[in-house]
């Protein structure tokens, strides 16, 4: 049932060092403000902070009270206030208001701002403008990476996607470079670095600058190769419905920092329960990468096995019973509790998906990916919009239609846009502008068929005399070339026979055998070819920015073969649980171990919510 790993697969590095390092750095910064202090924490830092340093750790270092940053007047009576925040101008302005409000009655306090993961000049400029630069002390907490599991590390920067790809704000690129440098300094040097995407190239260059500035130490490498990829290289994958268990749990219950809250409908009680979802959960670790259709079968088998283990008690003598109670019973009870929760979660997922007519939705997605019966798909999307099933779901289907068809015909674009605005409100006009800017939902220009488009892009990319592409030309290439890429890389497997989801034959199982994620296929191809050679046509269709660089020569050759098979994949702009499942499958098949580093975990809802009109 659960896939078995190849016996020769290498061991992953120990990433708990990252947590200890972050905790020690934070404690050091808190101690720079000696004595009792109140700590104000930005809302989206609370969950990551809880994984690093819990309340008792903070209390040990003289943090008296904890408050969530709410942009309201503060009620703290402490003489020392410490603010742990993201480098956001709105939050800095609120801190300025707090300090200036204290100045009016002549209240004397000490203030400390800790920016994480780094401070930006714009924030310091606000402090100066508001006249409080000299009243506060400023520090940086370089908390770049949070390990969520043995093979998943998150930067917990969901705004990276919107800031970089929509607003064109490249301030987080250096942060990504610094995160890579931290991994390099602890687990490197790397043998080879591959990448594709404009942001990936800049992050790589930022990292190289930091390497050249620092000391070079020869040591035994624990990570072999690195692959950097931009989210806008592959928008199709996050727009597809997730059908692996972990992806569905994220879609329906929202996993935050590797933790999920199951409500009363799952727990079968009046209480909610928070559960850490990682490889230490024996039940979850065996079903997380499974197609949902296999999950109930596994859970029922697990229940039978547990019952058999409990039944062993019968006929035991006193000595055997004592051994059973001390060694096995606690583990069985914990497993039973987790099994009950995952059965409850699966039933809840089932109810929600049946209610939404999930099979019809998947059928439409698969037809869009294959390029068949497009008129029927448009009719389904129109019905979805007019019935107001879900604002985000309707938008997701529109984007999937646009990307797979290289834009919509003008009459279809106008009609679907009008119906959407009628159903969900004209204030979504800006949403359509954002989607067009990213190439997610565009109108085909007259005479701009797929072939014409490809030849235009090809001419631009191959025109050596033109040098670098201008932004105007780049925007032309933002049109999707999905159909051509699908043919070149065989992303939509031939459907001559039934796809057996119990015994997956390729990464397409994560989408019921209908589609191999482009991002993961690129990684597979580059690792197979040891570079981009032979993929020139593919990179042309993806608008280039690919690179492959051999790392430093300071690699210790001991265990070299094992190390070469540990691949770090860094997604800039977010990564889905489906992609992580696909990479785990690829690793098992090829004898690799993949470590996924991402700016944040994403899915279709999070990706599109970042582009809604009220977010910009």
Coordinates of C-alpha atoms in Angstrom, one line a residue:
X1 CA 0.0 0.0 0.0
X2 CA 2.5 2.6 1.2
X3 CA 5.3 2.8 -1.3
X4 CA 8.6 1.2 -0.2
X5 CA 11.9 3.1 -0.5
X6 CA 14.8 1.7 -2.4
X7 CA 17.2 0.0 0.0
X8 CA 20.1 2.0 -1.2
X9 CA 18.4 5.4 -0.8
X10 CA 20.7 7.8 1.2
X11 CA 20.1 9.3 4.6
X12 CA 18.8 12.9 4.9
X13 CA 20.7 15.5 6.8
X14 CA 19.6 16.5 10.2
X15 CA 17.7 19.8 9.9
X16 CA 16.9 20.2 13.6
X17 CA 20.1 22.3 13.7
X18 CA 18.2 25.1 11.8
X19 CA 15.7 25.3 14.7
X20 CA 18.3 25.3 17.4
X21 CA 20.2 28.0 15.6
X22 CA 17.1 30.2 15.1
X23 CA 16.2 29.7 18.8
X24 CA 19.6 30.7 20.1
X25 CA 19.7 33.8 17.9
X26 CA 16.3 34.9 19.1
X27 CA 17.3 34.4 22.8
X28 CA 20.5 36.4 22.2
X29 CA 18.5 39.3 20.8
X30 CA 15.9 39.2 23.7
X31 CA 18.8 39.3 26.2
X32 CA 20.0 42.5 24.5
X33 CA 17.1 44.1 26.3
X34 CA 17.8 43.1 29.9
X35 CA 15.0 42.9 32.5
X36 CA 11.3 42.2 32.2
X37 CA 9.7 43.1 28.9
X38 CA 6.5 42.6 27.0
X39 CA 6.7 41.0 23.6
X40 CA 4.5 42.0 20.7
X41 CA 4.4 39.4 17.9
X42 CA 3.1 39.8 14.4
X43 CA 0.1 37.5 13.8
X44 CA 1.7 35.4 11.0
X45 CA 4.9 34.9 13.1
X46 CA 3.1 33.2 15.9
X47 CA 2.8 29.7 14.4
X48 CA 6.5 29.7 13.2
X49 CA 7.7 31.0 16.5
X50 CA 5.8 28.3 18.4
X51 CA 7.8 25.7 16.4
X52 CA 11.1 27.4 17.5
X53 CA 10.6 28.7 21.0
X54 CA 7.5 28.1 23.1
X55 CA 6.0 30.4 25.7
X56 CA 8.0 28.8 28.6
X57 CA 11.3 29.4 26.7
X58 CA 10.4 33.0 26.2
X59 CA 9.4 33.4 29.9
X60 CA 12.8 32.0 30.9
X61 CA 14.4 35.0 29.1
X62 CA 12.3 37.6 31.0
X63 CA 9.4 38.0 28.5
X64 CA 6.6 38.9 30.9
X65 CA 3.5 39.2 28.7
X66 CA 2.9 38.2 25.0
X67 CA 0.6 40.3 22.7
X68 CA -0.4 39.9 19.1
X69 CA 0.2 42.9 16.9
X70 CA -3.3 44.3 16.1
X71 CA -2.5 47.9 15.1
X72 CA -4.5 49.2 18.1
X73 CA -3.3 51.3 21.1
X74 CA -1.3 49.1 23.5
X75 CA -2.5 48.2 26.9
X76 CA 0.9 47.1 28.2
X77 CA 2.2 48.7 31.5
X78 CA 5.7 47.4 31.1
X79 CA 8.7 49.8 31.0
X80 CA 10.2 47.8 28.1
X81 CA 8.4 46.9 24.8
X82 CA 9.9 44.5 22.3
X83 CA 8.3 44.1 18.8
X84 CA 9.0 41.0 16.7
X85 CA 7.7 41.8 13.2
X86 CA 8.0 41.3 9.5
X87 CA 9.6 44.3 7.7
X88 CA 6.2 45.9 6.8
X89 CA 5.7 49.6 6.6
X90 CA 2.2 49.5 8.0
X91 CA 3.4 47.7 11.2
X92 CA 6.4 50.1 11.5
X93 CA 4.0 53.1 11.3
X94 CA 1.9 51.5 14.1
X95 CA 5.0 51.2 16.3
X96 CA 5.7 54.9 15.6
X97 CA 2.2 55.8 16.8
X98 CA 2.8 53.7 20.0
X99 CA 6.1 55.6 20.7
X100 CA 4.7 59.0 19.8
X101 CA 1.6 58.4 22.0
X102 CA 3.9 57.6 24.9
X103 CA 5.8 60.8 24.3
X104 CA 2.7 63.0 24.8
X105 CA 2.3 62.4 28.6
X106 CA 6.1 62.1 28.9
X107 CA 6.0 58.3 29.5
X108 CA 9.5 56.8 29.5
X109 CA 10.0 53.3 28.1
X110 CA 12.6 51.4 26.2
X111 CA 11.6 50.0 22.7
X112 CA 13.3 47.4 20.7
X113 CA 12.2 46.3 17.1
X114 CA 13.4 42.9 15.9
X115 CA 12.8 42.5 12.2
X116 CA 12.7 39.0 10.7
X117 CA 14.1 37.6 8.5
X118 CA 15.8 40.9 7.8
X119 CA 15.2 44.7 8.0
X120 CA 14.7 46.9 4.9
X121 CA 15.8 50.4 4.4
X122 CA 12.2 51.5 3.7
X123 CA 11.3 50.6 7.3
X124 CA 14.2 52.6 8.8
X125 CA 13.2 55.5 6.6
X126 CA 9.7 55.5 8.2
X127 CA 11.2 55.5 11.7
X128 CA 13.3 58.5 10.7
X129 CA 10.3 60.4 9.0
X130 CA 8.2 59.9 12.2
X131 CA 11.0 61.2 14.4
X132 CA 11.6 58.1 16.5
X133 CA 14.7 56.6 15.0
X134 CA 16.7 57.6 18.0
X135 CA 14.1 56.3 20.5
X136 CA 14.2 52.6 19.4
X137 CA 16.9 50.0 19.0
X138 CA 16.7 47.8 15.9
X139 CA 17.9 44.3 15.3
X140 CA 17.5 41.5 12.7
X141 CA 16.5 37.9 13.5
X142 CA 17.8 36.0 10.5
X143 CA 15.1 33.3 10.8
X144 CA 15.2 32.2 7.2
X145 CA 14.2 28.5 7.3
X146 CA 11.7 26.5 9.4
X147 CA 11.9 22.7 9.0
X148 CA 8.3 21.3 8.8
X149 CA 9.4 17.7 8.4
X150 CA 12.4 15.6 7.6
X151 CA 12.3 16.6 3.9
X152 CA 10.3 19.9 3.9
X153 CA 11.7 23.3 4.9
X154 CA 9.7 26.5 4.6
X155 CA 10.7 30.1 4.6
X156 CA 7.1 31.0 5.7
X157 CA 7.0 34.0 3.3
X158 CA 3.6 33.7 1.5
X159 CA 3.9 37.3 0.4
X160 CA 7.0 36.4 -1.7
X161 CA 4.7 35.3 -4.6
X162 CA 2.6 38.4 -4.7
X163 CA 5.5 40.9 -4.0
X164 CA 7.9 39.3 -6.6
X165 CA 5.7 38.1 -9.4
X166 CA 2.8 40.6 -9.3
X167 CA 4.3 43.8 -7.8
X168 CA 7.8 43.2 -9.3
X169 CA 9.3 43.9 -5.8
X170 CA 12.5 42.0 -5.7
X171 CA 13.4 42.7 -2.0
X172 CA 12.8 39.0 -1.0
X173 CA 15.3 37.7 -3.6
X174 CA 18.3 38.4 -1.3
X175 CA 16.4 36.7 1.5
X176 CA 16.1 33.6 -0.7
X177 CA 19.8 33.8 -1.5
X178 CA 20.6 34.1 2.2
X179 CA 18.5 31.1 3.0
X180 CA 20.4 29.1 0.4
X181 CA 23.7 30.4 1.8
X182 CA 22.6 29.2 5.3
X183 CA 22.0 25.7 3.9
X184 CA 25.3 25.9 2.0
X185 CA 27.3 26.9 5.1
X186 CA 25.7 24.0 7.2
X187 CA 25.3 21.2 4.7
X188 CA 27.3 22.2 1.6
X189 CA 29.3 22.6 -0.6
X190 CA 26.9 21.7 -3.4
X191 CA 28.2 19.7 -6.5
X192 CA 25.9 21.4 -9.0
X193 CA 23.3 24.0 -9.1
X194 CA 20.5 24.0 -11.7
X195 CA 17.7 26.5 -12.1
X196 CA 15.1 28.0 -14.3
X197 CA 13.3 31.3 -14.0
X198 CA 14.3 35.0 -13.6
X199 CA 13.9 35.0 -9.8
X200 CA 15.9 31.8 -9.4
X201 CA 18.7 33.3 -11.4
X202 CA 18.8 36.4 -9.2
X203 CA 18.6 34.3 -6.0
X204 CA 21.5 32.1 -7.3
X205 CA 23.6 35.2 -8.1
X206 CA 22.8 36.7 -4.6
X207 CA 23.9 33.4 -3.0
X208 CA 27.1 33.3 -5.0
X209 CA 28.0 36.9 -3.9
X210 CA 27.6 35.8 -0.3
X211 CA 29.7 32.7 -0.8
X212 CA 32.5 34.9 -2.3
X213 CA 32.3 37.3 0.6
X214 CA 32.7 34.6 3.2
X215 CA 35.4 32.0 4.0
X216 CA 35.7 28.8 2.0
X217 CA 36.0 25.7 4.2
X218 CA 36.6 22.2 2.9
X219 CA 34.1 19.8 4.6
X220 CA 32.0 16.8 3.9
X221 CA 29.0 17.7 1.9
X222 CA 25.5 16.5 3.0
X223 CA 23.6 17.8 0.0
X224 CA 24.7 17.0 -3.6
X225 CA 22.8 19.0 -6.2
X226 CA 20.4 22.0 -6.0
X227 CA 17.6 22.9 -8.3
X228 CA 16.0 26.4 -8.1
X229 CA 12.6 26.9 -9.9
X230 CA 10.2 29.9 -10.1
X231 CA 6.5 29.4 -9.5
X232 CA 5.6 31.2 -12.7
X233 CA 7.5 28.5 -14.7
X234 CA 4.5 26.2 -13.9
X235 CA 1.2 27.6 -12.9
X236 CA -0.8 24.7 -14.2
X237 CA 0.2 22.4 -11.3
X238 CA -1.0 24.6 -8.4
X239 CA -4.3 25.2 -10.3
X240 CA -5.2 21.5 -10.5
X241 CA -7.3 19.9 -7.8
X242 CA -5.2 18.0 -5.3
X243 CA -6.2 14.4 -4.9
X244 CA -3.3 13.0 -2.7
X245 CA -4.3 12.8 1.0
X246 CA -1.9 15.5 2.3
X247 CA -3.0 17.9 -0.5
X248 CA -6.7 17.4 0.3
X249 CA -6.2 17.9 4.0
X250 CA -4.4 21.2 3.2
X251 CA -7.2 22.3 0.7
X252 CA -10.0 21.6 3.2
X253 CA -8.5 22.1 6.7
X254 CA -5.5 24.4 5.8
X255 CA -2.2 23.1 7.2
X256 CA -0.3 25.9 9.0
X257 CA 3.3 25.4 9.8
X258 CA 2.9 21.6 9.5
X259 CA 0.0 21.7 11.9
X260 CA -3.7 21.2 11.3
X261 CA -6.7 21.9 13.4
X262 CA -9.5 19.2 13.1
X263 CA -12.9 20.5 14.2
X264 CA -15.8 18.7 15.9
X265 CA -16.9 17.1 12.6
X266 CA -13.6 15.2 12.5
X267 CA -13.0 14.5 16.2
X268 CA -16.6 13.3 16.8
X269 CA -16.7 15.5 20.0
X270 CA -17.4 19.1 20.8
X271 CA -13.7 19.9 20.8
X272 CA -11.2 20.8 18.1
X273 CA -7.8 19.1 18.1
X274 CA -4.5 20.4 16.8
X275 CA -2.3 17.7 15.1
X276 CA 1.3 17.9 13.9
X277 CA 1.4 16.3 10.4
X278 CA 4.8 14.8 9.9
X279 CA 6.7 11.6 9.5
X280 CA 6.5 10.9 13.3
X281 CA 2.7 10.3 12.9
X282 CA 2.8 6.6 11.9
X283 CA -0.6 6.6 10.3
X284 CA -0.2 9.9 8.4
X285 CA 3.3 9.0 7.1
X286 CA 1.9 6.0 5.3
X287 CA -1.1 7.7 3.7
X288 CA 0.2 11.3 3.1
X289 CA 1.4 10.6 -0.5
X290 CA -1.5 8.2 -1.4
X291 CA -4.2 9.0 -3.9
X292 CA -7.3 9.5 -1.9
X293 CA -9.1 6.5 -3.5
X294 CA -6.6 4.2 -1.7
X295 CA -6.8 5.9 1.8
X296 CA -9.9 4.2 3.2
X297 CA -8.6 0.7 2.3
X298 CA -5.4 1.4 4.1
X299 CA -7.1 2.9 7.2
X300 CA -9.5 -0.1 7.5
X301 CA -6.5 -2.5 7.2
X302 CA -4.7 -0.5 9.8
X303 CA -7.7 -0.7 12.2
X304 CA -7.7 -4.5 11.8
X305 CA -4.0 -4.7 12.5
X306 CA -4.4 -2.6 15.6
X307 CA -7.3 -4.8 16.8
X308 CA -5.1 -7.8 16.4
X309 CA -2.3 -6.1 18.4
X310 CA -4.8 -5.4 21.2
X311 CA -6.1 -9.0 21.1
X312 CA -2.7 -10.3 21.9
X313 CA -3.4 -9.5 25.6
X314 CA -5.8 -12.4 25.8
X315 CA -4.1 -15.5 27.3
X316 CA -1.0 -13.5 28.6
X317 CA 0.4 -14.3 31.9
X318 CA 1.3 -11.6 34.5
X319 CA 4.9 -11.2 33.2
X320 CA 3.9 -10.9 29.6
X321 CA 1.1 -8.5 30.4
X322 CA 3.5 -6.3 32.3
X323 CA 5.9 -6.2 29.3
X324 CA 2.9 -5.4 27.0
X325 CA 1.7 -2.5 29.1
X326 CA 5.2 -1.0 29.6
X327 CA 6.4 -1.4 26.0
X328 CA 3.5 -1.6 23.6
X329 CA 0.2 -0.3 25.0
X330 CA 1.1 3.5 25.0
X331 CA 2.2 3.3 21.4
X332 CA -1.0 1.4 20.4
X333 CA -3.2 3.9 22.1
X334 CA -1.4 6.8 20.4
X335 CA -1.8 5.1 17.0
X336 CA -5.4 4.4 17.7
X337 CA -6.1 8.1 18.5
X338 CA -4.4 9.2 15.3
X339 CA -6.2 6.5 13.2
X340 CA -9.5 7.8 14.5
X341 CA -8.6 11.3 13.6
X342 CA -7.5 10.4 10.0
X343 CA -10.6 8.3 9.5
X344 CA -12.7 11.3 10.7
X345 CA -10.7 13.6 8.4
X346 CA -11.2 11.3 5.4
X347 CA -15.0 11.1 6.0
X348 CA -15.2 14.9 6.2
X349 CA -13.2 15.2 3.0
X350 CA -15.5 12.7 1.3
X351 CA -18.7 14.6 2.4
X352 CA -17.4 17.9 1.2
X353 CA -16.1 16.6 -2.1
X354 CA -19.3 14.6 -2.8
X355 CA -21.4 17.7 -2.1
X356 CA -19.3 19.7 -4.7
X357 CA -19.8 17.0 -7.3
X358 CA -16.0 16.5 -7.3
X359 CA -15.9 13.8 -10.0
X360 CA -17.5 16.2 -12.6
X361 CA -15.0 18.9 -11.6
X362 CA -12.0 16.5 -12.1
X363 CA -13.4 15.3 -15.5
X364 CA -13.5 18.9 -16.7
X365 CA -9.9 19.6 -15.5
X366 CA -8.7 16.4 -17.2
X367 CA -10.4 17.4 -20.5
X368 CA -8.7 20.9 -20.2
X369 CA -5.3 19.3 -19.7
X370 CA -5.8 17.0 -22.7
X371 CA -7.3 19.8 -24.9
X372 CA -10.6 17.9 -25.6
X373 CA -14.2 19.0 -25.7
X374 CA -13.3 22.6 -24.8
X375 CA -16.8 23.9 -25.6
X376 CA -18.3 21.5 -23.0
X377 CA -15.7 22.6 -20.5
X378 CA -16.6 26.3 -21.1
X379 CA -20.3 25.4 -20.5
X380 CA -19.4 23.7 -17.3
X381 CA -17.4 26.7 -16.1
X382 CA -20.3 29.1 -17.0
X383 CA -22.7 26.9 -15.0
X384 CA -20.2 26.9 -12.1
X385 CA -20.0 30.8 -12.2
X386 CA -23.8 31.3 -12.6
X387 CA -24.6 28.9 -9.7
X388 CA -22.0 30.8 -7.6
X389 CA -20.5 27.5 -6.4
X390 CA -17.3 29.2 -5.3
X391 CA -15.6 32.5 -6.2
X392 CA -12.1 31.0 -6.0
X393 CA -13.0 27.7 -7.7
X394 CA -14.6 29.6 -10.7
X395 CA -11.5 31.7 -11.0
X396 CA -9.3 28.6 -10.8
X397 CA -11.1 26.9 -13.7
X398 CA -11.0 30.1 -15.8
X399 CA -7.2 30.3 -15.3
X400 CA -6.8 26.6 -16.1
X401 CA -8.8 27.1 -19.3
X402 CA -6.7 30.1 -20.3
X403 CA -3.3 28.6 -19.6
X404 CA -4.0 25.3 -21.3
X405 CA -5.6 27.0 -24.4
X406 CA -2.9 29.7 -24.6
X407 CA -5.5 32.4 -23.9
X408 CA -9.2 32.7 -24.5
X409 CA -10.9 33.6 -27.7
X410 CA -12.0 37.3 -27.4
X411 CA -15.7 36.5 -27.4
X412 CA -15.2 33.8 -24.7
X413 CA -13.0 36.0 -22.6
X414 CA -15.6 38.9 -22.7
X415 CA -18.5 36.6 -22.0
X416 CA -16.9 34.7 -19.1
X417 CA -15.5 37.9 -17.6
X418 CA -19.0 39.5 -17.7
X419 CA -20.6 36.5 -16.2
X420 CA -18.0 36.3 -13.4
X421 CA -18.4 40.0 -12.5
X422 CA -22.2 39.7 -12.6
X423 CA -22.0 36.7 -10.2
X424 CA -19.3 37.9 -7.8
X425 CA -19.2 41.7 -8.1
X426 CA -17.6 44.3 -10.4
X427 CA -15.0 45.1 -7.7
X428 CA -13.2 42.0 -9.2
X429 CA -12.1 44.1 -12.3
X430 CA -8.7 44.6 -10.7
X431 CA -8.5 40.9 -10.0
X432 CA -8.8 40.3 -13.8
X433 CA -6.0 42.9 -14.3
X434 CA -3.7 41.1 -11.9
X435 CA -4.4 37.7 -13.6
X436 CA -3.7 39.2 -17.0
X437 CA -0.5 40.7 -15.7
X438 CA 0.7 37.3 -14.6
X439 CA -0.4 35.6 -17.8
X440 CA -2.9 33.5 -15.8
X441 CA -6.1 34.7 -17.6
X442 CA -5.5 36.4 -20.9
X443 CA -7.3 37.1 -24.2
X444 CA -5.8 35.8 -27.4
X445 CA -4.9 38.5 -29.8
X446 CA -6.4 38.3 -33.3
X447 CA -4.5 35.8 -35.4
X448 CA -2.4 34.8 -32.3
X449 CA -2.7 31.0 -32.5
X450 CA -0.4 28.8 -30.6
X451 CA 1.9 28.2 -33.5
X452 CA 2.2 31.9 -34.4
X453 CA 2.9 32.7 -30.7
X454 CA 5.6 30.0 -30.5
X455 CA 7.4 31.2 -33.6
X456 CA 7.3 34.8 -32.3
X457 CA 8.8 33.8 -29.0
X458 CA 11.3 31.6 -30.6
X459 CA 12.5 34.4 -32.9
X460 CA 12.9 36.7 -30.0
X461 CA 14.8 34.2 -27.8
X462 CA 17.0 33.1 -30.7
X463 CA 17.8 36.6 -31.9
X464 CA 21.4 36.9 -30.5
X465 CA 21.8 40.4 -31.8
X466 CA 19.0 41.6 -29.6
X467 CA 21.0 40.7 -26.5
X468 CA 18.7 40.6 -23.4
X469 CA 15.0 40.6 -24.0
X470 CA 13.2 43.8 -23.0
X471 CA 10.3 43.7 -20.7
X472 CA 7.9 44.3 -23.6
X473 CA 9.2 41.2 -25.3
X474 CA 9.1 39.2 -22.0
X475 CA 5.5 40.1 -21.5
X476 CA 4.8 38.6 -25.0
X477 CA 6.3 35.3 -23.8
X478 CA 4.1 35.3 -20.7
X479 CA 1.5 33.7 -22.9
X480 CA 1.4 30.0 -22.0
X481 CA 2.9 27.4 -24.3
X482 CA 1.4 24.6 -22.3
X483 CA 0.1 22.5 -25.2
X484 CA 3.6 22.5 -26.9
X485 CA 5.3 21.8 -23.6
X486 CA 2.9 19.0 -22.9
X487 CA 3.8 17.3 -26.2
X488 CA 7.5 17.8 -25.8
X489 CA 7.6 16.4 -22.2
X490 CA 4.7 14.0 -22.5
X491 CA 3.0 15.6 -19.5
X492 CA -0.4 14.1 -20.3
X493 CA 0.2 10.3 -20.5
X494 CA -1.5 8.3 -23.2
X495 CA -4.8 6.8 -21.9
X496 CA -4.9 3.5 -23.8
X497 CA -5.4 1.5 -20.6
X498 CA -6.8 2.1 -17.1
X499 CA -4.4 3.8 -14.8
X500 CA -3.9 1.7 -11.6
X501 CA -3.7 4.2 -8.8
X502 CA -2.8 1.5 -6.3
X503 CA 0.4 0.8 -8.2
X504 CA 1.5 4.1 -9.7
X505 CA 3.7 3.9 -12.7
X506 CA 4.7 7.6 -12.9
X507 CA 4.3 11.0 -11.2
X508 CA 0.9 11.5 -12.9
X509 CA -0.7 9.4 -10.1
X510 CA -0.9 12.6 -8.0
X511 CA -3.5 13.8 -10.6
X512 CA -5.3 10.5 -11.1
X513 CA -3.0 9.6 -14.0
X514 CA -4.1 12.6 -16.0
X515 CA -1.1 14.9 -15.8
X516 CA 2.6 14.9 -14.7
X517 CA 3.4 18.2 -13.0
X518 CA 5.6 20.3 -15.3
X519 CA 7.8 21.5 -12.4
X520 CA 8.7 17.9 -11.3
X521 CA 9.1 16.7 -14.9
X522 CA 11.7 19.4 -15.5
X523 CA 13.6 18.4 -12.4
X524 CA 13.5 14.7 -13.5
X525 CA 14.8 15.6 -17.1
X526 CA 17.6 17.9 -15.9
X527 CA 18.9 15.3 -13.4
X528 CA 18.7 12.6 -16.0
X529 CA 20.6 14.7 -18.6
X530 CA 22.9 16.3 -16.0
X531 CA 21.9 19.7 -17.3
X532 CA 19.7 21.5 -19.9
X533 CA 21.4 19.9 -22.9
X534 CA 18.7 18.5 -25.2
X535 CA 16.0 20.6 -23.6
X536 CA 16.7 23.8 -25.6
X537 CA 13.2 23.7 -27.2
X538 CA 11.6 23.4 -23.8
X539 CA 13.6 26.3 -22.2
X540 CA 12.7 28.4 -25.3
X541 CA 9.0 27.8 -24.7
X542 CA 9.5 28.6 -21.0
X543 CA 11.2 31.9 -21.8
X544 CA 14.7 30.8 -20.8
X545 CA 16.6 32.0 -17.7
X546 CA 17.8 28.5 -17.2
X547 CA 21.3 27.8 -15.8
X548 CA 23.5 24.8 -14.7
X549 CA 26.7 25.5 -12.7
X550 CA 29.2 23.1 -11.3
X551 CA 29.8 23.9 -7.6
X552 CA 33.1 24.4 -5.7
X553 CA 35.9 21.9 -5.7
X554 CA 36.0 21.8 -1.9
X555 CA 33.7 18.7 -1.8
X556 CA 35.0 15.9 0.4
X557 CA 34.8 12.8 -1.7
X558 CA 33.8 10.5 1.2
X559 CA 30.3 9.3 0.7
X560 CA 30.2 11.2 -2.6
X561 CA 27.8 8.8 -4.3
X562 CA 25.3 9.0 -1.5
X563 CA 25.5 12.8 -1.3
X564 CA 25.0 13.1 -5.1
X565 CA 21.6 11.5 -4.7
X566 CA 20.4 14.0 -2.1
X567 CA 18.8 16.8 -4.2
X568 CA 17.6 20.1 -2.7
X569 CA 14.8 21.7 -4.7
X570 CA 14.0 25.3 -3.9
X571 CA 10.6 26.6 -5.1
X572 CA 10.5 30.4 -5.3
X573 CA 6.8 31.5 -5.0
X574 CA 5.4 28.5 -3.3
X575 CA 5.1 24.7 -3.7
X576 CA 2.1 22.4 -3.3
X577 CA 1.9 19.2 -1.3
X578 CA 1.1 17.4 -4.6
X579 CA 4.4 18.4 -6.0
X580 CA 6.2 17.2 -2.8
X581 CA 4.4 13.8 -3.2
X582 CA 5.5 13.6 -6.9
X583 CA 9.1 14.3 -5.9
X584 CA 9.0 11.7 -3.2
X585 CA 7.7 9.2 -5.8
X586 CA 10.5 10.1 -8.2
X587 CA 13.0 9.8 -5.4
X588 CA 11.8 6.2 -4.6
X589 CA 11.9 5.3 -8.3
X590 CA 15.3 6.7 -9.0
X591 CA 17.1 6.3 -5.7
X592 CA 17.2 10.0 -4.9
X593 CA 16.2 11.8 -1.7
X594 CA 14.6 15.1 -2.3
X595 CA 14.6 18.0 0.2
X596 CA 12.0 20.6 -0.7
X597 CA 12.7 24.2 0.3
X598 CA 9.9 26.6 -0.5
X599 CA 9.0 30.3 0.2
X600 CA 5.7 28.9 1.5
X601 CA 3.3 26.0 1.0
X602 CA 0.7 27.0 -1.5
X603 CA -2.4 25.6 -3.3
X604 CA -4.9 27.1 -5.8
X605 CA -6.8 29.0 -3.1
X606 CA -3.8 30.7 -1.5
X607 CA -2.3 31.5 -4.9
X608 CA -5.5 33.1 -6.2
X609 CA -6.3 34.8 -2.9
X610 CA -3.0 36.7 -3.2
X611 CA -4.3 38.1 -6.6
X612 CA -7.8 39.1 -5.5
X613 CA -8.4 42.9 -5.8
X614 CA -8.4 43.5 -2.0
X615 CA -4.9 42.2 -1.7
X616 CA -3.1 44.8 -3.9

